[in-house]
Structure formats: structure tokens, C-alpha cells
mmCIF file of C-alpha atoms in Angstrom:
data_model
loop_
_atom_site.group_PDB
_atom_site.id
_atom_site.type_symbol
_atom_site.label_atom_id
_atom_site.label_comp_id
_atom_site.label_asym_id
_atom_site.label_seq_id
_atom_site.Cartn_x
_atom_site.Cartn_y
_atom_site.Cartn_z
ATOM 1 C CA MET A 1 49.405 -20.598 14.917
ATOM 2 C CA ALA A 2 49.423 -18.604 11.577
ATOM 3 C CA ALA A 3 45.778 -19.219 11.183
ATOM 4 C CA VAL A 4 45.020 -18.109 14.597
ATOM 5 C CA LEU A 5 46.907 -15.091 14.656
ATOM 6 C CA SER A 6 45.601 -14.067 11.120
ATOM 7 C CA LEU A 7 41.987 -14.361 12.614
ATOM 8 C CA MET A 8 43.256 -12.432 15.340
ATOM 9 C CA VAL A 9 43.941 -9.417 13.216
ATOM 10 C CA VAL A 10 41.128 -9.826 10.901
ATOM 11 C CA MET A 11 38.391 -9.748 14.300
ATOM 12 C CA GLY A 12 41.130 -6.836 15.752
ATOM 13 C CA PHE A 13 39.972 -4.839 12.192
ATOM 14 C CA MET A 14 36.538 -5.424 12.581
ATOM 15 C CA MET A 15 36.365 -4.984 16.700
ATOM 16 C CA VAL A 16 38.006 -1.079 15.777
ATOM 17 C CA GLY A 17 35.532 -0.400 13.207
ATOM 18 C CA GLU A 18 32.736 -1.153 15.321
ATOM 19 C CA TRP A 19 34.672 0.554 18.584
ATOM 20 C CA VAL A 20 34.524 3.689 16.027
ATOM 21 C CA SER A 21 31.123 3.540 15.334
ATOM 22 C CA THR A 22 29.831 3.249 18.393
ATOM 23 C CA ARG A 23 31.897 6.298 19.970
ATOM 24 C CA SER A 24 30.865 8.510 17.209
ATOM 25 C CA ARG A 25 27.524 7.394 17.466
ATOM 26 C CA ALA A 26 27.248 6.127 13.775
ATOM 27 C CA TYR A 27 28.998 8.874 11.782
ATOM 28 C CA VAL A 28 31.905 7.172 10.988
ATOM 29 C CA PRO A 29 30.513 3.593 9.926
ATOM 30 C CA SER A 30 32.382 0.683 10.940
ATOM 31 C CA VAL A 31 33.077 -0.862 7.544
ATOM 32 C CA PHE A 32 34.746 2.463 6.644
ATOM 33 C CA ILE A 33 36.984 2.371 9.303
ATOM 34 C CA THR A 34 37.305 -1.321 9.054
ATOM 35 C CA ALA A 35 38.101 -1.090 5.250
ATOM 36 C CA LEU A 36 40.916 1.990 5.907
ATOM 37 C CA LEU A 37 42.662 -0.592 9.066
ATOM 38 C CA PHE A 38 42.981 -3.476 6.059
ATOM 39 C CA LEU A 39 44.021 -1.220 3.084
ATOM 40 C CA ILE A 40 46.957 0.307 5.495
ATOM 41 C CA GLY A 41 47.444 -2.821 6.586
ATOM 42 C CA PHE A 42 48.255 -4.244 3.452
ATOM 43 C CA TRP A 43 50.681 -1.262 2.682
ATOM 44 C CA THR A 44 52.653 -2.281 5.420
ATOM 45 C CA ILE A 45 52.647 -5.649 7.654
ATOM 46 C CA VAL A 46 49.657 -7.148 6.839
ATOM 47 C CA PRO A 47 50.395 -10.336 4.804
ATOM 48 C CA LYS A 48 48.323 -10.219 1.461
ATOM 49 C CA ASN A 49 46.438 -13.812 2.436
ATOM 50 C CA ILE A 50 45.662 -12.948 5.966
ATOM 51 C CA VAL A 51 42.142 -13.325 5.008
ATOM 52 C CA PRO A 52 41.712 -16.768 3.703
ATOM 53 C CA ALA A 53 44.074 -18.151 6.162
ATOM 54 C CA ALA A 54 41.717 -16.729 8.757
ATOM 55 C CA SER A 55 39.273 -19.385 7.200
ATOM 56 C CA PHE A 56 37.133 -17.171 5.192
ATOM 57 C CA GLY A 57 38.111 -18.433 1.871
ATOM 58 C CA THR A 58 36.390 -19.144 -1.234
ATOM 59 C CA ALA A 59 34.650 -22.090 -0.141
ATOM 60 C CA PHE A 60 33.332 -20.297 2.789
ATOM 61 C CA ILE A 61 31.900 -17.251 0.498
ATOM 62 C CA GLN A 62 29.866 -19.371 -2.377
ATOM 63 C CA ILE A 63 27.465 -20.984 1.282
ATOM 64 C CA THR A 64 27.657 -17.090 3.320
ATOM 65 C CA GLN A 65 25.766 -14.439 0.803
ATOM 66 C CA ALA A 66 23.416 -16.547 -0.082
ATOM 67 C CA VAL A 67 22.235 -18.008 3.607
ATOM 68 C CA LEU A 68 22.622 -14.460 4.962
ATOM 69 C CA LEU A 69 20.104 -13.394 2.345
ATOM 70 C CA VAL A 70 17.531 -15.895 3.259
ATOM 71 C CA HIS A 71 18.412 -14.757 7.087
ATOM 72 C CA MET A 72 17.428 -11.379 6.286
ATOM 73 C CA GLY A 73 14.496 -12.696 4.602
ATOM 74 C CA THR A 74 13.044 -13.724 8.177
ATOM 75 C CA LEU A 75 13.604 -9.705 9.461
ATOM 76 C CA MET A 76 10.965 -8.550 6.610
ATOM 77 C CA ASP A 77 7.716 -8.461 5.998
ATOM 78 C CA LEU A 78 6.011 -9.423 2.729
ATOM 79 C CA LYS A 79 3.860 -6.638 1.955
ATOM 80 C CA LEU A 80 7.184 -4.211 3.424
ATOM 81 C CA LEU A 81 9.128 -6.361 0.344
ATOM 82 C CA LEU A 82 6.643 -5.944 -2.381
ATOM 83 C CA LYS A 83 6.389 -2.472 -2.074
ATOM 84 C CA GLN A 84 9.713 -1.831 -2.841
ATOM 85 C CA TRP A 85 9.391 -1.551 -6.437
ATOM 86 C CA ARG A 86 10.078 2.697 -5.497
ATOM 87 C CA ALA A 87 13.422 2.005 -4.403
ATOM 88 C CA VAL A 88 14.428 -0.003 -7.661
ATOM 89 C CA VAL A 89 13.255 3.053 -9.826
ATOM 90 C CA ILE A 90 14.468 5.511 -7.219
ATOM 91 C CA ALA A 91 18.124 3.501 -7.061
ATOM 92 C CA LEU A 92 18.228 2.897 -10.841
ATOM 93 C CA SER A 93 17.521 6.292 -11.376
ATOM 94 C CA GLY A 94 20.528 7.702 -9.469
ATOM 95 C CA VAL A 95 22.808 5.230 -11.686
ATOM 96 C CA VAL A 96 21.398 7.253 -14.921
ATOM 97 C CA GLY A 97 22.047 10.277 -12.945
ATOM 98 C CA THR A 98 25.282 9.469 -12.372
ATOM 99 C CA ILE A 99 26.208 8.204 -16.065
ATOM 100 C CA ILE A 100 24.940 11.409 -17.470
ATOM 101 C CA LEU A 101 26.925 13.694 -15.127
ATOM 102 C CA THR A 102 30.206 11.976 -15.416
ATOM 103 C CA MET A 103 30.244 11.368 -19.485
ATOM 104 C CA GLY A 104 28.598 14.975 -19.925
ATOM 105 C CA ILE A 105 30.693 17.353 -17.307
ATOM 106 C CA GLY A 106 33.689 14.900 -17.040
ATOM 107 C CA ARG A 107 34.227 14.523 -20.592
ATOM 108 C CA LEU A 108 35.286 18.020 -20.549
ATOM 109 C CA PHE A 109 38.144 17.123 -18.082
ATOM 110 C CA PHE A 110 39.266 13.730 -18.792
ATOM 111 C CA ASN A 111 39.993 11.798 -21.902
ATOM 112 C CA TRP A 112 36.926 8.858 -23.038
ATOM 113 C CA HIS A 113 39.004 5.724 -22.196
ATOM 114 C CA THR A 114 39.293 7.633 -18.135
ATOM 115 C CA ILE A 115 35.715 8.186 -18.468
ATOM 116 C CA VAL A 116 34.735 4.891 -19.292
ATOM 117 C CA ALA A 117 36.948 2.949 -17.505
ATOM 118 C CA SER A 118 35.753 4.713 -14.344
ATOM 119 C CA VAL A 119 32.096 4.833 -14.652
ATOM 120 C CA PRO A 120 31.162 1.209 -13.867
ATOM 121 C CA PRO A 121 32.402 0.437 -10.794
ATOM 122 C CA LEU A 122 31.283 3.584 -9.686
ATOM 123 C CA THR A 123 27.694 2.486 -10.720
ATOM 124 C CA GLY A 124 27.933 -0.548 -8.725
ATOM 125 C CA GLY A 125 30.793 -2.536 -6.871
ATOM 126 C CA LEU A 126 33.873 -4.707 -7.062
ATOM 127 C CA VAL A 127 32.094 -7.368 -9.602
ATOM 128 C CA ALA A 128 31.582 -4.286 -12.113
ATOM 129 C CA ALA A 129 35.555 -3.387 -11.356
ATOM 130 C CA PHE A 130 36.878 -6.641 -12.065
ATOM 131 C CA LEU A 131 34.963 -6.564 -15.210
ATOM 132 C CA MET A 132 36.451 -3.322 -16.148
ATOM 133 C CA THR A 133 39.924 -4.087 -15.370
ATOM 134 C CA ALA A 134 39.918 -7.392 -17.256
ATOM 135 C CA GLY A 135 38.774 -5.705 -20.272
ATOM 136 C CA LEU A 136 41.340 -3.070 -19.981
ATOM 137 C CA LYS A 137 43.996 -5.640 -19.601
ATOM 138 C CA ALA A 138 42.489 -7.740 -22.685
ATOM 139 C CA GLN A 139 42.695 -4.471 -24.750
ATOM 140 C CA HIS A 140 46.379 -3.914 -23.427
ATOM 141 C CA ILE A 141 44.712 -0.121 -22.056
ATOM 142 C CA THR A 142 47.831 -0.757 -19.543
ATOM 143 C CA ALA A 143 47.658 2.751 -17.963
ATOM 144 C CA LEU A 144 43.988 2.467 -17.009
ATOM 145 C CA VAL A 145 44.113 -0.966 -15.599
ATOM 146 C CA ALA A 146 44.585 0.770 -12.045
ATOM 147 C CA PHE A 147 41.393 3.037 -12.479
ATOM 148 C CA PRO A 148 38.518 0.808 -11.788
ATOM 149 C CA VAL A 149 39.750 -1.195 -8.744
ATOM 150 C CA ALA A 150 40.947 2.839 -7.232
ATOM 151 C CA MET A 151 37.609 4.077 -8.058
ATOM 152 C CA PHE A 152 35.921 1.210 -6.262
ATOM 153 C CA VAL A 153 38.448 1.782 -3.365
ATOM 154 C CA MET A 154 37.919 5.692 -3.201
ATOM 155 C CA HIS A 155 33.932 5.629 -3.849
ATOM 156 C CA SER A 156 33.251 3.346 -0.969
ATOM 157 C CA MET A 157 35.439 5.452 1.544
ATOM 158 C CA LEU A 158 32.706 8.485 0.975
ATOM 159 C CA GLY A 159 29.660 6.191 0.404
ATOM 160 C CA TYR A 160 29.761 4.586 3.806
ATOM 161 C CA PRO A 161 29.530 8.447 6.191
ATOM 162 C CA LEU A 162 27.486 9.899 3.387
ATOM 163 C CA THR A 163 24.638 6.909 3.673
ATOM 164 C CA ALA A 164 24.915 6.532 7.398
ATOM 165 C CA TRP A 165 24.637 10.360 7.937
ATOM 166 C CA MET A 166 21.430 10.678 5.127
ATOM 167 C CA LEU A 167 19.879 7.429 7.508
ATOM 168 C CA LYS A 168 20.681 9.917 10.773
ATOM 169 C CA ARG A 169 18.428 12.302 8.922
ATOM 170 C CA GLU A 170 16.048 9.571 7.871
ATOM 171 C CA SER A 171 15.276 8.320 11.362
ATOM 172 C CA ARG A 172 15.064 11.581 12.669
ATOM 173 C CA ARG A 173 12.455 12.148 10.493
ATOM 174 C CA LEU A 174 10.396 9.065 10.997
ATOM 175 C CA LEU A 175 10.617 9.035 14.721
ATOM 176 C CA LYS A 176 9.625 12.412 15.441
ATOM 177 C CA ASN A 177 6.485 11.389 12.459
ATOM 178 C CA ARG A 178 6.170 8.600 14.824
ATOM 179 C CA GLN A 179 5.603 10.844 17.744
ATOM 180 C CA ALA A 180 3.114 13.040 16.278
ATOM 181 C CA VAL A 181 0.858 9.932 15.186
ATOM 182 C CA ALA A 182 1.224 8.421 18.686
ATOM 183 C CA THR A 183 0.065 11.676 20.360
ATOM 184 C CA VAL A 184 -2.903 11.715 18.424
ATOM 185 C CA VAL A 185 -3.670 8.557 18.912
ATOM 186 C CA THR A 186 -3.625 9.186 22.457
ATOM 187 C CA ASP A 187 -5.826 12.147 22.158
ATOM 188 C CA ASP A 188 -8.239 10.320 20.211
ATOM 189 C CA ALA A 189 -8.357 7.518 22.791
ATOM 190 C CA GLU A 190 -8.832 9.690 25.651
ATOM 191 C CA THR A 191 -11.561 11.700 23.700
ATOM 192 C CA ALA A 192 -13.241 8.157 23.283
ATOM 193 C CA ARG A 193 -13.450 7.297 26.927
ATOM 194 C CA ALA A 194 -15.228 10.622 27.651
ATOM 195 C CA THR A 195 -17.481 9.623 25.420
ATOM 196 C CA VAL A 196 -17.860 6.443 26.646
ATOM 197 C CA ASN A 197 -18.267 7.757 30.522
ATOM 198 C CA THR A 198 -20.699 10.117 28.342
ATOM 199 C CA ALA A 199 -22.549 7.413 26.789
ATOM 200 C CA ALA A 200 -22.397 5.267 30.185
ATOM 201 C CA GLN A 201 -25.316 7.694 31.328
ATOM 202 C CA VAL A 202 -27.971 7.187 28.456
ATOM 203 C CA PRO A 203 -30.121 4.271 28.228
ATOM 204 C CA ALA A 204 -28.735 0.706 27.345
ATOM 205 C CA GLY A 205 -31.417 1.172 24.528
ATOM 206 C CA ASP A 206 -30.001 4.398 22.922
ATOM 207 C CA VAL A 207 -26.300 3.101 22.765
ATOM 208 C CA PRO A 208 -25.696 1.455 19.184
ATOM 209 C CA THR A 209 -23.757 -1.623 19.655
ATOM 210 C CA ALA A 210 -21.350 -3.046 17.528
ATOM 211 C CA ASP A 211 -21.897 -6.681 15.824
ATOM 212 C CA ALA A 212 -19.361 -9.143 17.204
ATOM 213 C CA SER A 213 -19.580 -11.190 13.939
ATOM 214 C CA VAL A 214 -18.502 -8.279 11.461
ATOM 215 C CA ARG A 215 -15.106 -8.626 13.421
ATOM 216 C CA LEU A 216 -12.938 -11.010 11.259
ATOM 217 C CA PRO A 217 -9.856 -13.058 12.756
ATOM 218 C CA LYS A 218 -6.958 -12.357 11.339
ATOM 219 C CA PHE A 219 -4.921 -15.159 9.099
ATOM 220 C CA LYS A 220 -2.501 -16.649 10.844
ATOM 221 C CA ILE A 221 -0.024 -19.651 9.490
ATOM 222 C CA ARG A 222 0.562 -21.964 11.897
ATOM 223 C CA ALA A 223 4.036 -22.421 12.807
ATOM 224 C CA TRP A 224 6.346 -25.232 12.327
ATOM 225 C CA HIS A 225 7.071 -25.943 16.089
ATOM 226 C CA LEU A 226 9.400 -28.958 17.473
ATOM 227 C CA PRO A 227 9.575 -29.575 21.202
ATOM 228 C CA ALA A 228 12.566 -27.341 22.531
ATOM 229 C CA ALA A 229 14.876 -30.327 22.914
ATOM 230 C CA TYR A 230 15.032 -31.021 19.278
ATOM 231 C CA ASP A 231 15.035 -27.586 17.686
ATOM 232 C CA THR A 232 18.681 -27.058 18.161
ATOM 233 C CA SER A 233 20.928 -24.699 15.959
ATOM 234 C CA ALA A 234 21.747 -27.500 13.844
ATOM 235 C CA PHE A 235 18.005 -28.096 13.281
ATOM 236 C CA MET A 236 17.660 -24.431 12.052
ATOM 237 C CA LEU A 237 20.609 -24.097 9.864
ATOM 238 C CA PHE A 238 19.006 -27.465 8.281
ATOM 239 C CA LYS A 239 16.481 -25.269 7.059
ATOM 240 C CA VAL A 240 18.207 -22.923 5.843
ATOM 241 C CA ALA A 241 20.326 -24.541 3.710
ATOM 242 C CA ALA A 242 17.125 -26.032 2.481
ATOM 243 C CA VAL A 243 15.674 -22.894 1.527
ATOM 244 C CA THR A 244 18.764 -21.394 -0.189
ATOM 245 C CA GLY A 245 19.276 -24.590 -1.631
ATOM 246 C CA LEU A 246 15.564 -24.272 -3.318
ATOM 247 C CA ALA A 247 16.176 -20.808 -3.779
ATOM 248 C CA GLU A 248 19.190 -21.267 -5.905
ATOM 249 C CA GLU A 249 18.075 -23.850 -8.030
ATOM 250 C CA THR A 250 14.773 -21.498 -8.585
ATOM 251 C CA ALA A 251 17.292 -18.780 -9.682
ATOM 252 C CA GLN A 252 19.008 -21.148 -11.842
ATOM 253 C CA LEU A 253 15.683 -22.637 -14.050
ATOM 254 C CA MET A 254 14.547 -18.472 -14.344
ATOM 255 C CA HIS A 255 18.236 -18.431 -16.260
ATOM 256 C CA GLY A 256 19.319 -15.472 -14.361
ATOM 257 C CA VAL A 257 15.780 -13.519 -15.458
ATOM 258 C CA VAL A 258 15.862 -12.615 -11.769
ATOM 259 C CA ASN A 259 19.198 -12.415 -9.847
ATOM 260 C CA GLN A 260 20.086 -15.264 -7.728
ATOM 261 C CA TYR A 261 20.634 -12.743 -4.268
ATOM 262 C CA ILE A 262 17.266 -11.373 -5.000
ATOM 263 C CA VAL A 263 15.420 -14.923 -5.322
ATOM 264 C CA CYS A 264 17.531 -15.892 -1.890
ATOM 265 C CA LEU A 265 15.531 -13.156 0.001
ATOM 266 C CA ILE A 266 12.162 -14.207 -1.646
ATOM 267 C CA PHE A 267 12.259 -17.419 -0.581
ATOM 268 C CA GLY A 268 13.407 -16.452 2.953
ATOM 269 C CA VAL A 269 10.333 -14.081 3.391
ATOM 270 C CA ILE A 270 8.056 -16.340 2.013
ATOM 271 C CA ALA A 271 9.805 -19.334 4.477
ATOM 272 C CA HIS A 272 9.360 -17.455 7.595
ATOM 273 C CA GLN A 273 5.726 -16.179 6.474
ATOM 274 C CA LEU A 274 5.069 -19.503 6.122
ATOM 275 C CA GLY A 275 6.033 -20.164 9.438
ATOM 276 C CA PHE A 276 9.030 -22.888 8.522
ATOM 277 C CA LEU A 277 11.453 -19.960 9.434
ATOM 278 C CA GLU A 278 12.170 -18.569 12.446
ATOM 279 C CA ASN A 279 12.600 -15.061 12.606
ATOM 280 C CA ALA A 280 16.198 -13.548 12.460
ATOM 281 C CA VAL A 281 16.709 -17.229 12.095
ATOM 282 C CA LEU A 282 20.765 -17.245 12.146
ATOM 283 C CA GLU A 283 20.998 -15.370 15.316
ATOM 284 C CA LYS A 284 19.268 -17.629 17.510
ATOM 285 C CA ALA A 285 21.844 -20.629 15.722
ATOM 286 C CA GLY A 286 24.603 -18.409 16.911
ATOM 287 C CA VAL A 287 26.413 -18.309 13.607
ATOM 288 C CA PHE A 288 24.919 -14.481 12.554
ATOM 289 C CA HIS A 289 27.755 -12.422 12.927
ATOM 290 C CA TRP A 290 30.451 -15.072 12.136
ATOM 291 C CA LEU A 291 29.137 -15.430 8.385
ATOM 292 C CA MET A 292 28.603 -11.562 8.356
ATOM 293 C CA TYR A 293 32.634 -10.878 9.552
ATOM 294 C CA GLY A 294 33.778 -13.697 7.203
ATOM 295 C CA LEU A 295 31.464 -12.156 4.627
ATOM 296 C CA LEU A 296 32.839 -8.212 5.160
ATOM 297 C CA ALA A 297 36.653 -9.613 5.652
ATOM 298 C CA TYR A 298 36.530 -11.621 1.991
ATOM 299 C CA ILE A 299 35.467 -8.264 0.581
ATOM 300 C CA PHE A 300 38.106 -6.046 2.204
ATOM 301 C CA ALA A 301 40.430 -8.696 1.478
ATOM 302 C CA ASN A 302 40.266 -7.297 -2.370
ATOM 303 C CA LEU A 303 42.423 -4.578 -1.372
ATOM 304 C CA ASN A 304 45.674 -6.066 -1.186
ATOM 305 C CA ILE A 305 46.025 -5.196 -5.071
ATOM 306 C CA VAL A 306 45.226 -1.586 -4.244
ATOM 307 C CA LYS A 307 48.916 0.034 -3.548
ATOM 308 C CA ILE A 308 49.941 3.668 -2.651
ATOM 309 C CA SER A 309 51.702 4.421 -6.143
ATOM 310 C CA MET A 310 48.011 2.895 -8.117
ATOM 311 C CA LEU A 311 45.989 6.067 -5.984
ATOM 312 C CA SER A 312 48.387 9.121 -6.391
ATOM 313 C CA GLY A 313 49.055 9.045 -9.669
ATOM 314 C CA ILE A 314 44.878 9.133 -10.227
ATOM 315 C CA LEU A 315 44.023 10.972 -7.486
ATOM 316 C CA VAL A 316 42.530 14.003 -9.245
ATOM 317 C CA PRO A 317 40.259 12.424 -11.804
ATOM 318 C CA ILE A 318 38.742 9.541 -9.655
ATOM 319 C CA VAL A 319 37.904 12.319 -7.027
ATOM 320 C CA THR A 320 36.498 14.524 -9.624
ATOM 321 C CA LEU A 321 34.377 11.980 -11.147
ATOM 322 C CA ILE A 322 33.094 10.740 -7.749
ATOM 323 C CA VAL A 323 31.690 13.807 -6.919
ATOM 324 C CA LEU A 324 30.178 14.561 -10.212
ATOM 325 C CA GLY A 325 28.838 10.988 -9.714
ATOM 326 C CA VAL A 326 27.502 11.318 -6.422
ATOM 327 C CA LEU A 327 26.034 14.720 -7.800
ATOM 328 C CA GLY A 328 24.002 13.127 -10.172
ATOM 329 C CA MET A 329 22.510 10.552 -7.862
ATOM 330 C CA PHE A 330 21.462 12.977 -5.540
ATOM 331 C CA ILE A 331 19.967 15.030 -8.303
ATOM 332 C CA ALA A 332 18.101 11.995 -10.074
ATOM 333 C CA SER A 333 16.637 10.520 -6.319
ATOM 334 C CA SER A 334 15.583 14.012 -5.091
ATOM 335 C CA LEU A 335 13.703 14.472 -8.365
ATOM 336 C CA LEU A 336 11.897 10.786 -7.826
ATOM 337 C CA ALA A 337 11.491 10.801 -4.091
ATOM 338 C CA ARG A 338 8.525 13.314 -3.519
ATOM 339 C CA PRO A 339 6.160 11.638 -6.349
ATOM 340 C CA LEU A 340 7.269 7.987 -5.212
ATOM 341 C CA GLY A 341 6.274 9.185 -1.476
ATOM 342 C CA PHE A 342 10.034 9.203 -0.336
ATOM 343 C CA SER A 343 11.758 11.414 2.095
ATOM 344 C CA ARG A 344 14.709 13.209 0.267
ATOM 345 C CA GLU A 345 17.526 11.656 2.318
ATOM 346 C CA MET A 346 15.863 7.876 2.072
ATOM 347 C CA ALA A 347 15.627 8.044 -1.641
ATOM 348 C CA PHE A 348 19.663 9.883 -1.849
ATOM 349 C CA ALA A 349 20.436 6.652 0.739
ATOM 350 C CA SER A 350 18.871 4.078 -1.644
ATOM 351 C CA ALA A 351 20.683 5.746 -4.819
ATOM 352 C CA LEU A 352 23.947 5.345 -2.925
ATOM 353 C CA THR A 353 23.361 1.875 -2.293
ATOM 354 C CA ALA A 354 25.127 1.366 -5.712
ATOM 355 C CA LEU A 355 28.683 2.727 -3.691
ATOM 356 C CA PHE A 356 29.111 -0.691 -2.039
ATOM 357 C CA GLY A 357 25.823 -3.015 -1.714
ATOM 358 C CA PHE A 358 25.226 -6.164 0.151
ATOM 359 C CA PRO A 359 26.165 -6.680 3.369
ATOM 360 C CA ALA A 360 27.510 -3.108 3.394
ATOM 361 C CA ASP A 361 24.062 -1.723 3.164
ATOM 362 C CA TYR A 362 22.811 -3.787 5.797
ATOM 363 C CA ILE A 363 25.772 -3.380 8.434
ATOM 364 C CA VAL A 364 25.813 0.545 8.006
ATOM 365 C CA THR A 365 21.438 0.719 8.238
ATOM 366 C CA HIS A 366 21.582 -1.572 11.426
ATOM 367 C CA GLU A 367 24.454 0.826 13.255
ATOM 368 C CA VAL A 368 22.101 3.681 12.471
ATOM 369 C CA THR A 369 19.349 1.803 13.894
ATOM 370 C CA GLU A 370 20.636 0.768 17.183
ATOM 371 C CA ILE A 371 22.367 4.256 17.649
ATOM 372 C CA MET A 372 18.942 6.577 16.763
ATOM 373 C CA GLY A 373 15.998 4.170 18.391
ATOM 374 C CA THR A 374 16.229 4.288 22.113
ATOM 375 C CA THR A 375 13.925 0.932 22.724
ATOM 376 C CA PRO A 376 13.537 -1.897 20.599
ATOM 377 C CA ASP A 377 10.266 -0.941 19.368
ATOM 378 C CA GLU A 378 11.852 1.688 17.691
ATOM 379 C CA LYS A 379 14.881 0.224 16.502
ATOM 380 C CA GLN A 380 12.674 -2.563 14.891
ATOM 381 C CA TYR A 381 10.173 0.471 13.274
ATOM 382 C CA LEU A 382 13.401 2.275 12.105
ATOM 383 C CA LEU A 383 14.978 -1.263 10.718
ATOM 384 C CA ASP A 384 11.243 -1.994 9.126
ATOM 385 C CA GLN A 385 11.201 1.493 7.427
ATOM 386 C CA MET A 386 14.513 1.595 5.688
ATOM 387 C CA LEU A 387 16.392 -2.111 5.855
ATOM 388 C CA PRO A 388 14.080 -3.115 2.962
ATOM 389 C CA LYS A 389 14.268 0.189 0.632
ATOM 390 C CA MET A 390 18.381 -0.201 1.417
ATOM 391 C CA LEU A 391 18.670 -3.916 0.712
ATOM 392 C CA VAL A 392 16.398 -4.099 -2.508
ATOM 393 C CA GLY A 393 18.464 -0.570 -3.645
ATOM 394 C CA GLY A 394 21.428 -2.454 -3.556
ATOM 395 C CA PHE A 395 20.565 -5.522 -5.496
ATOM 396 C CA ALA A 396 19.063 -3.219 -8.198
ATOM 397 C CA THR A 397 21.960 -1.356 -8.463
ATOM 398 C CA VAL A 398 25.213 -3.487 -7.431
ATOM 399 C CA SER A 399 24.135 -6.900 -8.509
ATOM 400 C CA VAL A 400 22.146 -6.232 -11.963
ATOM 401 C CA ALA A 401 22.582 -2.608 -12.793
ATOM 402 C CA SER A 402 26.659 -2.195 -12.535
ATOM 403 C CA VAL A 403 27.142 -5.773 -14.374
ATOM 404 C CA VAL A 404 25.162 -4.435 -17.169
ATOM 405 C CA ILE A 405 26.797 -1.422 -17.622
ATOM 406 C CA ALA A 406 30.418 -3.097 -17.559
ATOM 407 C CA SER A 407 29.801 -5.230 -20.256
ATOM 408 C CA ILE A 408 28.177 -2.155 -22.317
ATOM 409 C CA PHE A 409 30.739 -0.026 -21.441
ATOM 410 C CA LEU A 410 33.424 -3.148 -22.161
ATOM 411 C CA LYS A 411 32.029 -2.480 -26.064
ATOM 412 C CA ILE A 412 32.956 0.957 -25.979
ATOM 413 C CA LEU A 413 36.260 1.345 -25.161
#
């Protein structure tokens, strides 16, 4: 009974977040509301162990994130993914901008240890926060132990709605440009039809014809099909697990040169291109939302260590450094936006992934596309344009850069 009640509360928080996001047309992302509900719940009557009690424990998470990233690969085109080096450059430039402003201007207001304890989690996610917390404890700097986790909580709260706003502006721009292109194509088609009608009055010998032999068919890899009776959810999950295992083994052989989750994403894309994995394979298997909710719940469970007294005592330096850090992200990403072919909105959104990473970057992007796109075709177009940039940017900052930065900052405490 306790497990079922725990699951009910966790799903209730997720449900309210989704309802608010829908009602606000994604201006208030679901992850923001859900995180707030978990935080308030832990401060009041919700047990600290509610998430593992609802079945979302460590063993569940060890499988979930890698499997979900293989699934994400089935939503992308290989060419789109390979082009995302620009998103990596912009996201990392945002991290550099954050460090420069917080350690430059921030040093005028706060002491060295406060800055060093706060910057790594500001440029990354929960892993960086925990690394800094452990380092502060080891060096007996107990007065600042609360800073890293508090920074993670506060900057996530700002990052969710700000990113949603940027993506909505980018969506409007993309749809407007797409409509303009469609109008030009329509005009050209009408002109072509008029030309054909005129040419019909000319003798056939005077009309140039295209040689059909020069039109080469596009190469298409044959899909791995089974009769429908055998193409079951279990078979789909078996294939996803096989690809995930191969990706993780490859990442181990590379000794961490490339982050294991990036390898999972790439292997998902390749398996999809080869026809081994279906498009949106986990959705077809019927388990995608369960895995995503479990991963989110596990992340929000880390808020159980945050206390009201912890936030109230360090609110001013935390908010000041967040403002400086986000301003640094904006300046750096804006400077590189045009040279790398990004709009300012998309560049800033890619840099903002440093504030939360996966899966929040996927969820916020997906919510925005669902609201901004009026047809399935428009929604898919927006996802194709924005999701690869957001995912790759998040991996570059949260999974890689923030851990490196935290390791360096631990040595200069």
C-alpha cells in the first residue's frame, strides 16, 4: 500500500506540472512546477524516500538514462546530429562566459571560497553540485557546504522558464521562415505550370526533355522487418537493450574520451538509420513515458536534502551569481550566434542547457513544439530543428564540461 501511495504522489506532482504547462502554453514548463512541488513537499509532509518507494530506485536509473538516449537517437537524422558541433561550441562558450562574469564581477562582492563553491554547479548539473559538496566537506569548509546544492536548485528554477521562452521565440521564427519558403515554392510551381501550358503549344521537337537516366534513386537501407505477430514490445525492448549494451561497451573501450551517453545517442541514430530500431521505438513499445517519469522523479528526489534555512541564509549571493552567470551565457552565445549560423534565441537556449541538462532539455523542447506547432508536420519540423541542438549542448555542458570544471575548482578552493 505504501508503494502505491508513493507512486500516486509522485505521478500527481508530474500531472500538475503538465497541466500548468498546458494551461500556460509552455511559458511555465512542467519540470519547473514539478520541481517546486517536490521541494515544498519535502519541506512539509512528503517522506524523503518517496521516490525509491515508488519503484524509481538506483537499479532503475542505471538502465533508464542510457536506454532513453538510444531512443532519442531514433528521433534524429544522422546528418542533423553530425552538424551539431556548432551547438557544442556555443554551449561551451556560454560556460566560459559564465565563469568570466561570476569570477570577475562576482569577486567584487563575495569572497573567493563562495565564488569557487558556487560556479561549478552553475555551469552544470547535479553531479558538479555533489562533487563540490563532497570537496567542501573534505576540506572542512562547512559554512559553504550548502552552496552547491542550493545553486543547483535555484538556477534550475530560473533555467526552465527562461529556456522555454527562448525556444518559443525560436519556434515563431522557424515557422515564419518555413511559411515564407513555402510561399516562394508555391509561386515557383505556379510559374512552372504556366510555362508548361505555354510550351504545350510549341512543336514537340522544340521542347527540351530531361534524360530519365540521370535521375538516380536515393539509396535506402532495407528495414529489418518481422511479421506483425512477432514484432512485439518485448522484441523492441530486446533490440534497444542490445544497442544500449553495445554502446556502453564501446564507451568503456574508449576510456571516457567520449561521454558514454553521447555514444548511446550516436548508436541509437545509427541503429535507426540501418532500420534495426523503429522510429520512436520506446513509444511504440509503450514504455517511454514510464521511463521518463522515473528518471525525472529520481532527479527531483535529490531536492530532499535542501532545507528552507539553507536557502534563506545564502539567497543573496546565490541569486547574484546566477544573474551574472546567465548574463555571461547570453553575451558569449550572442557573440557566436551569427558567425555559426544560429539565431540569438537558439544560441542562448543551447547555452542555457548548462543549467539543467537531460532529460529537462528534451522535455522543455518537446513541450514547446507541442504548443507552437499546429500540425504534426510543423511539430516534427520544430523538433528536427531544435532538439538535436538542445541535447548535444546539454551533454557538452552538464555531462562533460561541468565535471571537468568541478575537478579543477576543487583544487583551487
